[in-house]
CSV table of C-alpha atoms and ligand atoms in Angstrom, one decimal:
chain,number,residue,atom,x,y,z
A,1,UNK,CA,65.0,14.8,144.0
A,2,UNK,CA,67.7,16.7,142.7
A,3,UNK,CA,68.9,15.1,138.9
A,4,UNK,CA,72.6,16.0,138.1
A,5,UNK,CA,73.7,17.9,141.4
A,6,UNK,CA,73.5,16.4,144.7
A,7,UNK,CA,72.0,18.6,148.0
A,8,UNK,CA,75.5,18.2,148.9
A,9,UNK,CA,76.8,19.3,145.8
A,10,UNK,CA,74.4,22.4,145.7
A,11,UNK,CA,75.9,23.6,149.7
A,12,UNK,CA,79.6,22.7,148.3
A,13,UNK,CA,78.8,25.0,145.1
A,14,UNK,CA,77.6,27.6,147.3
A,15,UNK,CA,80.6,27.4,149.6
A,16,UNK,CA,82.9,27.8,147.1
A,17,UNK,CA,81.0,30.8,145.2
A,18,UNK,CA,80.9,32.5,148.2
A,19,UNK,CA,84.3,32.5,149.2
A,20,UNK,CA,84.8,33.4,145.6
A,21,UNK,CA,83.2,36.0,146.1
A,22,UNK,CA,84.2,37.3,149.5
A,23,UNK,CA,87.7,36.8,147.7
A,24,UNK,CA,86.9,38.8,144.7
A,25,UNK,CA,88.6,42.4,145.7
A,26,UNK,CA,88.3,44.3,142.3
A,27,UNK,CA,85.6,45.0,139.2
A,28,UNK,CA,87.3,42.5,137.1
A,29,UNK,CA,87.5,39.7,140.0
A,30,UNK,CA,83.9,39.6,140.8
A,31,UNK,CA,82.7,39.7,137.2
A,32,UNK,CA,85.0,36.4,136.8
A,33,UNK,CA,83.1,35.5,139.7
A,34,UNK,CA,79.4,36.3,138.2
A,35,UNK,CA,80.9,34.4,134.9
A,36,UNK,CA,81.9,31.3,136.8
A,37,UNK,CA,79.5,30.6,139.0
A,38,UNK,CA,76.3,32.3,137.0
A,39,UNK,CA,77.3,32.3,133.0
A,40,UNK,CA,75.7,30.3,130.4
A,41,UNK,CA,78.2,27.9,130.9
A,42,UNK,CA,78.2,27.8,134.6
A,43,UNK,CA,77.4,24.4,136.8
A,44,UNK,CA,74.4,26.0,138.4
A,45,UNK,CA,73.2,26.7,135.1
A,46,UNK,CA,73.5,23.6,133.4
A,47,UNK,CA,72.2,21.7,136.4
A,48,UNK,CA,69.0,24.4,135.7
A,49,UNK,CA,68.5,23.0,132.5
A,50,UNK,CA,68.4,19.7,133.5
A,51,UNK,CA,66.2,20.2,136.1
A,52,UNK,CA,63.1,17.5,136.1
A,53,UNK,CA,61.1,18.1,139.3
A,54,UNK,CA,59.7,21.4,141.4
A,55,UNK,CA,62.0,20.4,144.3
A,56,UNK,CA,65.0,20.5,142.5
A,57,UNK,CA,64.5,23.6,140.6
A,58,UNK,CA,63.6,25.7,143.7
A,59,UNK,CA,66.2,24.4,145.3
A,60,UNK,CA,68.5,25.9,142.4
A,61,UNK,CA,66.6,28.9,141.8
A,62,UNK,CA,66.9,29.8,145.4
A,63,UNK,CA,71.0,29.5,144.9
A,64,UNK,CA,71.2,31.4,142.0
A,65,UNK,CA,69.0,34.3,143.6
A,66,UNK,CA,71.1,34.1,146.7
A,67,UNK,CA,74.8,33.8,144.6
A,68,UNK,CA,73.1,37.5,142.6
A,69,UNK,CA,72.3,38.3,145.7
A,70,UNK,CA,75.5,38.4,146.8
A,71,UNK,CA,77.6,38.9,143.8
A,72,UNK,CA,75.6,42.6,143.1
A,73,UNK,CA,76.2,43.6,146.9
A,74,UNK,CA,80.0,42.5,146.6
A,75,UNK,CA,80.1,44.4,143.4
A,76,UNK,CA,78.8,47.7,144.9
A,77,UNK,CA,81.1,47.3,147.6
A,78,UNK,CA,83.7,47.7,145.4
A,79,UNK,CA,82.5,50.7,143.8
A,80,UNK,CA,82.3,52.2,146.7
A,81,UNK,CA,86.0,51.7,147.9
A,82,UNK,CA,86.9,52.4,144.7
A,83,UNK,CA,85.3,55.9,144.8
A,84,UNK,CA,86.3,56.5,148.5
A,85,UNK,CA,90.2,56.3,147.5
A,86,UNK,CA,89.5,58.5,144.2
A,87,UNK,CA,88.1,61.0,146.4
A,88,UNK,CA,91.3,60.7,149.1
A,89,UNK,CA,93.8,59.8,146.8
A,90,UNK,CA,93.0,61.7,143.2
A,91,UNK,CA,93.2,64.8,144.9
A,92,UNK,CA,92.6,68.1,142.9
A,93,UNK,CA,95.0,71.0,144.2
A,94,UNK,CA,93.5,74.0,143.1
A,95,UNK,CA,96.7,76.4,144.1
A,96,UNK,CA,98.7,74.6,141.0
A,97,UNK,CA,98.8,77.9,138.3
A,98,UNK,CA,96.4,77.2,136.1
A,99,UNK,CA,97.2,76.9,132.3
A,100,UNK,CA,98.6,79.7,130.3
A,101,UNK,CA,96.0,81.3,127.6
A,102,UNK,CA,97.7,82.8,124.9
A,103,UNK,CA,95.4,86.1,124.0
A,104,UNK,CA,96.1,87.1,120.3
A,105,UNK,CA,97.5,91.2,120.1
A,106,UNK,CA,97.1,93.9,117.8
A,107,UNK,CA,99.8,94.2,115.2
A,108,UNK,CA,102.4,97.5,115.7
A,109,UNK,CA,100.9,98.7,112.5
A,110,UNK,CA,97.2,98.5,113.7
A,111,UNK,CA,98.4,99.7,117.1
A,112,UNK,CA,100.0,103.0,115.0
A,113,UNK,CA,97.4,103.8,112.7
A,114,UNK,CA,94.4,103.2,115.8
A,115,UNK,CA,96.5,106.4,117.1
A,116,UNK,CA,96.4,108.0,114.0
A,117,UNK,CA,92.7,108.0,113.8
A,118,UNK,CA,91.9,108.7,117.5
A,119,UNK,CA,94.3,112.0,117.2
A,120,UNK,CA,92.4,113.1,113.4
A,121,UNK,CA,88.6,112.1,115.2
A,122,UNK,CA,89.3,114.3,118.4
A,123,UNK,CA,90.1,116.9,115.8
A,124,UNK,CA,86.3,116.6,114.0
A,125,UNK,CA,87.9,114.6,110.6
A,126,UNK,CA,86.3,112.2,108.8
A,127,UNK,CA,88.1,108.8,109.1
A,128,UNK,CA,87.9,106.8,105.6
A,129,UNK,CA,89.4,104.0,103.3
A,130,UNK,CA,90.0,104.5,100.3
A,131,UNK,CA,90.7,101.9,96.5
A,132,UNK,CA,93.8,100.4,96.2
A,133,UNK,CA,93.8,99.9,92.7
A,134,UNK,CA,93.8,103.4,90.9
A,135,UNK,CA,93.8,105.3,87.7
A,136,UNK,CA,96.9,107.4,86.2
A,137,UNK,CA,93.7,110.2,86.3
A,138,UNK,CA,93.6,109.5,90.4
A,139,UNK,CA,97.0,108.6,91.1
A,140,UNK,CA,98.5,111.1,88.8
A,141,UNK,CA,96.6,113.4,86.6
A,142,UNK,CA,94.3,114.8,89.0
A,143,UNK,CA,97.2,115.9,91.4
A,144,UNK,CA,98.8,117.8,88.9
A,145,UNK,CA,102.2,115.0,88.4
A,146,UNK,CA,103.8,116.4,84.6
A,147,UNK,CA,104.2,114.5,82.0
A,148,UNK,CA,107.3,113.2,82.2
A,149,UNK,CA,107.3,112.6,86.6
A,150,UNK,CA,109.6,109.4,87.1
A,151,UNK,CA,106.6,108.6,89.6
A,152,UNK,CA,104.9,107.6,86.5
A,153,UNK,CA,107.4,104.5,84.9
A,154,UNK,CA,107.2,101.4,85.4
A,155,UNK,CA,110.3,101.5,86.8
A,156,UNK,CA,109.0,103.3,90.1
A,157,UNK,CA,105.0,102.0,89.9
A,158,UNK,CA,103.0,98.8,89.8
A,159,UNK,CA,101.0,99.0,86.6
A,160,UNK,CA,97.9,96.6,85.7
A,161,UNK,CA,97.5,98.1,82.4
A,162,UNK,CA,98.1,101.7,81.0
A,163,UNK,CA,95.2,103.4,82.6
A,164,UNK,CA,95.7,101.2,86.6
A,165,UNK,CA,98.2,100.9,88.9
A,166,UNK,CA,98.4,100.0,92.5
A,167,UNK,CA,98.6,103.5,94.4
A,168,UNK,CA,101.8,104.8,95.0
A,169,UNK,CA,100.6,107.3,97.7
A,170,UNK,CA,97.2,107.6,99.5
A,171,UNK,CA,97.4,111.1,97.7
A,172,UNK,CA,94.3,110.2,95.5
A,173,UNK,CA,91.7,110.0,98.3
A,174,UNK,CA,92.0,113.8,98.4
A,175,UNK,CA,90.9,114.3,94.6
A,176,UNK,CA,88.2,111.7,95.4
A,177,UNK,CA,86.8,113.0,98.7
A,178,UNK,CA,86.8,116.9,96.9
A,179,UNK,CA,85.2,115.5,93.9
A,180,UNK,CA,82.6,114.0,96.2
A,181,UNK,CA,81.9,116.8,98.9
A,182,UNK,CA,81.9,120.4,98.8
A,183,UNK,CA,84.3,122.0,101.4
A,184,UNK,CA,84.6,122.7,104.4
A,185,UNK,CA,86.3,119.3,104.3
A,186,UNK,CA,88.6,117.3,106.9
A,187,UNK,CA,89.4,114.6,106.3
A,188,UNK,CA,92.2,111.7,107.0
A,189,UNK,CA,92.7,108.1,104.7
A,190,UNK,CA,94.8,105.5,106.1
A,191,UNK,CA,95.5,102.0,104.0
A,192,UNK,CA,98.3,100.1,102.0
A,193,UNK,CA,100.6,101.9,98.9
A,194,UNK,CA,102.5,100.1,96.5
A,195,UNK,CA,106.2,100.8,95.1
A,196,UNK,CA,109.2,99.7,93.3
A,197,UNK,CA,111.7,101.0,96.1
A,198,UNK,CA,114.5,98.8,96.8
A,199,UNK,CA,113.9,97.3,100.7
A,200,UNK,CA,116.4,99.2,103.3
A,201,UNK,CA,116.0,99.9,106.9
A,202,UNK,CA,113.0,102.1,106.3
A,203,UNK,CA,112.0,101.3,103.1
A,204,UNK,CA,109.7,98.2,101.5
A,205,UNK,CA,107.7,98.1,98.0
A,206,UNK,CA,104.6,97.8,100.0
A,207,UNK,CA,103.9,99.8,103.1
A,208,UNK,CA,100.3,102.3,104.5
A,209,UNK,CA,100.2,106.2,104.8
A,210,UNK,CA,97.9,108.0,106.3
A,211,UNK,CA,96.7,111.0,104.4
A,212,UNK,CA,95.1,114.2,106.0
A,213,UNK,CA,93.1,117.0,103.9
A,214,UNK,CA,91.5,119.9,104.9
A,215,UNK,CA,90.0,122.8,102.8
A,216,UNK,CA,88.5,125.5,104.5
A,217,UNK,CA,88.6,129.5,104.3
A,218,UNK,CA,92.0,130.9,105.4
A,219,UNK,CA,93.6,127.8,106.2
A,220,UNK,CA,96.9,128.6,106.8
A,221,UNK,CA,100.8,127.2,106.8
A,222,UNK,CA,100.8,127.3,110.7
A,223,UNK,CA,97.2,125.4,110.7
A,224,UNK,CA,99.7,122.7,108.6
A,225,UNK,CA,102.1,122.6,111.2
A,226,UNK,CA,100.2,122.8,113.9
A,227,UNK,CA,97.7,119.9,113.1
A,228,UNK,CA,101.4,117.9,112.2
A,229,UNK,CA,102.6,118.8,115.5
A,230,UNK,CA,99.4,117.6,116.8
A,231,UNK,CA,99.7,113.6,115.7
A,232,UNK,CA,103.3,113.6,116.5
A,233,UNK,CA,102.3,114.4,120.0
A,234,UNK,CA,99.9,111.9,119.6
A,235,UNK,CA,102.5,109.7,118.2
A,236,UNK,CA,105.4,110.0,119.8
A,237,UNK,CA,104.7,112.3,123.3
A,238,UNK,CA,107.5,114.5,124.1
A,239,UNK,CA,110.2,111.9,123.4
A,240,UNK,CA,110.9,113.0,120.1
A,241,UNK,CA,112.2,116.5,118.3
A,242,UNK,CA,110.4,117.4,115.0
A,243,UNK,CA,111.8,119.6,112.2
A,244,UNK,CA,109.6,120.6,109.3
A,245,UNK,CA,112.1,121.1,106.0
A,246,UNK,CA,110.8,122.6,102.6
A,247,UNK,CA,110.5,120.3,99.8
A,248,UNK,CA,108.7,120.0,96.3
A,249,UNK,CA,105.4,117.8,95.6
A,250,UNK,CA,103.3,118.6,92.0
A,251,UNK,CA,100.2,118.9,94.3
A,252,UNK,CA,101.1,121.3,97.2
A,253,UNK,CA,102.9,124.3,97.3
A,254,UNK,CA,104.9,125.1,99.1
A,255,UNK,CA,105.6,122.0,100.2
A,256,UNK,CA,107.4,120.5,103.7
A,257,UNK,CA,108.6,117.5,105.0
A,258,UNK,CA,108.1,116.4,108.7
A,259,UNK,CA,111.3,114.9,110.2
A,260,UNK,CA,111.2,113.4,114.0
A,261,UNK,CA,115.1,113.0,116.0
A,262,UNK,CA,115.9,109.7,115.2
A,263,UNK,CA,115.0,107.5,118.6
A,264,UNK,CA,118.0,104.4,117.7
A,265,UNK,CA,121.1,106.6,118.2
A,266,UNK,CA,119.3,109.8,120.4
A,267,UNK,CA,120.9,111.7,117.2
A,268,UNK,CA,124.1,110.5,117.5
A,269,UNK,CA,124.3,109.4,114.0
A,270,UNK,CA,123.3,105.6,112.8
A,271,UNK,CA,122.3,103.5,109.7
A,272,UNK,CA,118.9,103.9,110.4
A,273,UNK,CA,118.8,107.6,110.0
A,274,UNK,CA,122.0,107.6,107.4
A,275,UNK,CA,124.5,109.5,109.7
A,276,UNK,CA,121.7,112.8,109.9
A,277,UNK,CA,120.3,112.0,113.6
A,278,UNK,CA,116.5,112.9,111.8
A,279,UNK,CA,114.3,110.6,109.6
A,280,UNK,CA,111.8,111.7,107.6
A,281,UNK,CA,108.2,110.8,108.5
A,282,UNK,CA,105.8,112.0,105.6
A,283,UNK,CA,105.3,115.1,103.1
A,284,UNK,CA,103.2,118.1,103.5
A,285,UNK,CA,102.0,121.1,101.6
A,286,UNK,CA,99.3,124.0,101.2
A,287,UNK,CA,97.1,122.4,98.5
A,288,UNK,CA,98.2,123.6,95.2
A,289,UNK,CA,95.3,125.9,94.2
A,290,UNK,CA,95.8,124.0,90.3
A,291,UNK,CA,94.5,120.7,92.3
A,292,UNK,CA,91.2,122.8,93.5
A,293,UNK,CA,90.8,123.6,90.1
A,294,UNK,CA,90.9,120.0,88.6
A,295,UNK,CA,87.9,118.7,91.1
A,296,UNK,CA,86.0,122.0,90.6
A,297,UNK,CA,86.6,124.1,94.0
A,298,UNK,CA,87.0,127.7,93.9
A,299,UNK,CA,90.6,128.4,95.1
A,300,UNK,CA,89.9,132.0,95.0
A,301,UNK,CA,87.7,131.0,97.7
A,302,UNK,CA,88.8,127.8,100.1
A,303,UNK,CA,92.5,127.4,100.8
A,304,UNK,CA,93.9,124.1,102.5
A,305,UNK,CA,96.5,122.1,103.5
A,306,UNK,CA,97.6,118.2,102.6
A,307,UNK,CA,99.5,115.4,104.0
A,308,UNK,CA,100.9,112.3,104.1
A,309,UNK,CA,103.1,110.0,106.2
A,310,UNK,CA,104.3,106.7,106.5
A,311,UNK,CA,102.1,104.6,109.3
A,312,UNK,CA,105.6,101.7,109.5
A,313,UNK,CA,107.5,104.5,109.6
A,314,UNK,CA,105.6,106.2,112.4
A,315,UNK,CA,106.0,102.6,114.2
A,316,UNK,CA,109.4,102.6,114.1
A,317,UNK,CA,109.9,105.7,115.4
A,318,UNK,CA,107.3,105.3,118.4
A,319,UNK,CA,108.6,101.5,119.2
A,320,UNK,CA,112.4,102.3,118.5
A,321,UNK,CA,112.7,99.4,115.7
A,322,UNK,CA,115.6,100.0,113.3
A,323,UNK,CA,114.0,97.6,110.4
A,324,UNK,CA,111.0,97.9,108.8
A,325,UNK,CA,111.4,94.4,107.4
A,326,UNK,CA,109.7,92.7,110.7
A,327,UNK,CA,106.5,94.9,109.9
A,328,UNK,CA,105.8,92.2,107.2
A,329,UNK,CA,107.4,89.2,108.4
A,330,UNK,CA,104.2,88.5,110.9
A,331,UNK,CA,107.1,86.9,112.8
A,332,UNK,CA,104.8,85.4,115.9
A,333,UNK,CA,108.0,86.0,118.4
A,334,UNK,CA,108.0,90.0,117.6
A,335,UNK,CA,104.4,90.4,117.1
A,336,UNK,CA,104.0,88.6,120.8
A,337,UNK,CA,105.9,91.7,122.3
A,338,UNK,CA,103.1,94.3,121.3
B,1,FA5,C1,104.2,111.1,99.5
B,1,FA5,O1,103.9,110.0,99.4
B,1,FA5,C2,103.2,112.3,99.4
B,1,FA5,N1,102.0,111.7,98.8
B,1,FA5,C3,103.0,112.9,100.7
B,1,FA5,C4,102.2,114.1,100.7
B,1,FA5,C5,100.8,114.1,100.9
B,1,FA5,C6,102.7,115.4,100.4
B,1,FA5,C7,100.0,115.2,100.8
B,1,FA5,C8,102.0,116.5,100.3
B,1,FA5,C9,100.6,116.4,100.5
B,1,FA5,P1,106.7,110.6,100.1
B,1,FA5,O2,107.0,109.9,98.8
B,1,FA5,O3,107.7,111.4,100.7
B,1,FA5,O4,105.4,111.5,99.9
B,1,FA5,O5,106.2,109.5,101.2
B,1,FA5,C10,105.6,109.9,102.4
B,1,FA5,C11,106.1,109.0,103.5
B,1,FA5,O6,105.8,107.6,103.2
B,1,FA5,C12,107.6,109.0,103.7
B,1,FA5,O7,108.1,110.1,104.4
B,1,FA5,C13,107.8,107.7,104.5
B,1,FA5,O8,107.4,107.9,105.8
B,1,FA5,C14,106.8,106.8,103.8
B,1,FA5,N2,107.4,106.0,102.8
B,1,FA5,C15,107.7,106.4,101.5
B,1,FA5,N3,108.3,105.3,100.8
B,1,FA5,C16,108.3,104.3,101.7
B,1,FA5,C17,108.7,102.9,101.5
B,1,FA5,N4,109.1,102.4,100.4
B,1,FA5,N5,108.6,102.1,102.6
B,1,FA5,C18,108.0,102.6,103.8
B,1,FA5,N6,107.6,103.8,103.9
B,1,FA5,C19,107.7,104.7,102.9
């Protein structure tokens, strides 16, 4: 004998839970379903925990199994249609371009002085890197600058203290490589210098030379130009025109300057290369035989030449860039275009 619902009221129930739900047509609906018609608070399940007698309760149990029953299968049903229209509907198009990776790029300076090196390894140099804080001994002394040099104020250098200074020219790696080594020695230094110089087109206070040195028996002038003519090819190909001029440094003699046709006006004349159609690219010189005597080499015995050029500078005559400002700007819309 069935206590609070009737046989009747138990078919009724499961009418209506049924239709509920065959009517249930999403995840939500037939979980409102399982709520209403199975929860804690559901008829069926009060009437359960009323139940007196064995009659009644199977009679219950068996509507509860059969209302799982059927709310589990609805439920599944569902999922299924609900996967079936993601597969038709969410198609993936794999010929949409796919998105855009942004691969980082060497910067123009790197770029130059990776050239540098390549051109001074295929020639059997050394490749090294040298201190950027020096010594008036290293930066100065040593390479045979007098006394009074305006290289040595502080109106022209960094100074720390009296005895350091940030480098002014990678000039000192050569007193420390001879001091180190006994010739034959060839050998190139690339890195940052430091300097007081007003910024301009091709100038900034901090900038990177490379240096070159090589001390051999019967080096000669032509070995000089010939090793110069050597990067610039390396540099530059055949687009540019180079002119070697003399000049004065304490540490070589005699001394040259490199200067390449200036690639903004095609010599024409422009701010860039101050109306002369050439720009200079570095200094140059036979090693000045009082420089061998200061690091302890016999310059009745090993002759060699030096040099030194500006790696920015070298950039903007390879890329064609009149500033040299952008070089230190790490603006990411220039840097993008190397
Ligand atoms: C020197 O620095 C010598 N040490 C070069 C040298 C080495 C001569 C070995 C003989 C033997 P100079 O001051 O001219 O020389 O500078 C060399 C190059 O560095 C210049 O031609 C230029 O390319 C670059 N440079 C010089 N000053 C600046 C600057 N402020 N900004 C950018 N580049 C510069």
């Amino acid at each position: 004998m069935l206590t609070s619902l009737t046989l009747m009221d138990v078919q009724n129930l499961e009418n209506g839970a049924l239709a509920a739900v065959a009517g249930a047509d999403s995840a939500d609906e037939i979980e409102r379903v399982r709520v209403e018609y199975l929860g804690r608070k559901s008829e069926l399940k009060l009437a359960l925990r009323d139940v007196r007698d064995r009659e009644s309760g199977m009679a219950l149990n068996t509507l509860r199994e059969r209302l799982e029953t059927a709310i589990d299968g609805r439920e599944q049903e569902l999922r299924r249609a609900e996967l079936d229209r993601q597969l038709t509907q969410d198609v993936l198009d794999v010929t949409l371009p796919g998105e855009e990776r942004r691969l980082g790029s060497l910067h123009p300076t790197t770029l130059t002085r990776r050239i540098v090196e390549d051109a001074f390894l295929g020639l059997g140099y050394e490749v090294i890197d040298d201190r950027e804080v020096e010594t008036v001994h290293y930066n100065f002394d040593q390479l045979a600058f007098p006394p009074a040099h305006p290289s040595r104020s502080h109106r022209d250098t960094f100074f720390i203290d009296p005895v350091r200074l940030l480098r002014t020219e990678t000039s000192p790696s050569q007193i420390h490589v001879m001091e180190g080594k006994k010739p034959p020695i060839y050998m190139v230094s690339l890195g940052r210098v430091y300097r007081r110089d007003a910024p301009d087109a091709t100038h900034f206070p901090i900038f990177h030379q490379f240096e070159g040195l090589a001390v051999d028996r019967d080096i000669k002038l032509a070995d000089l130009k010939g090793t110069l003519r050597h990067v610039m090819r390396a540099l530059f190909g055949d687009e540019r025109q180079v002119r070697f001029r003399t000049h004065y440094f304490p540490f070589t003699e005699p001394s040259i300057e490199p200067d390449v046709s200036c690639p903004i006006c095609d010599m024409r004349g422009c701010r860039m290369c101050k109306y002369t159609g050439w720009i200079e690219l570095g200094g140059a010189g036979m090693v000045n035989p009082q420089v061998f005597v200061n690091v302890g080499i016999d310059p009745e015995e090993w002759t060699g030449f030096a040099f030194g050029c500006g790696i920015e500078r070298a950039a903007q005559l390879r890329h064609g860039i009149s500033e040299i400002r952008p070089f230190w700007e790490n603006d990411l819309r220039v840097l993008r275009q190397f």
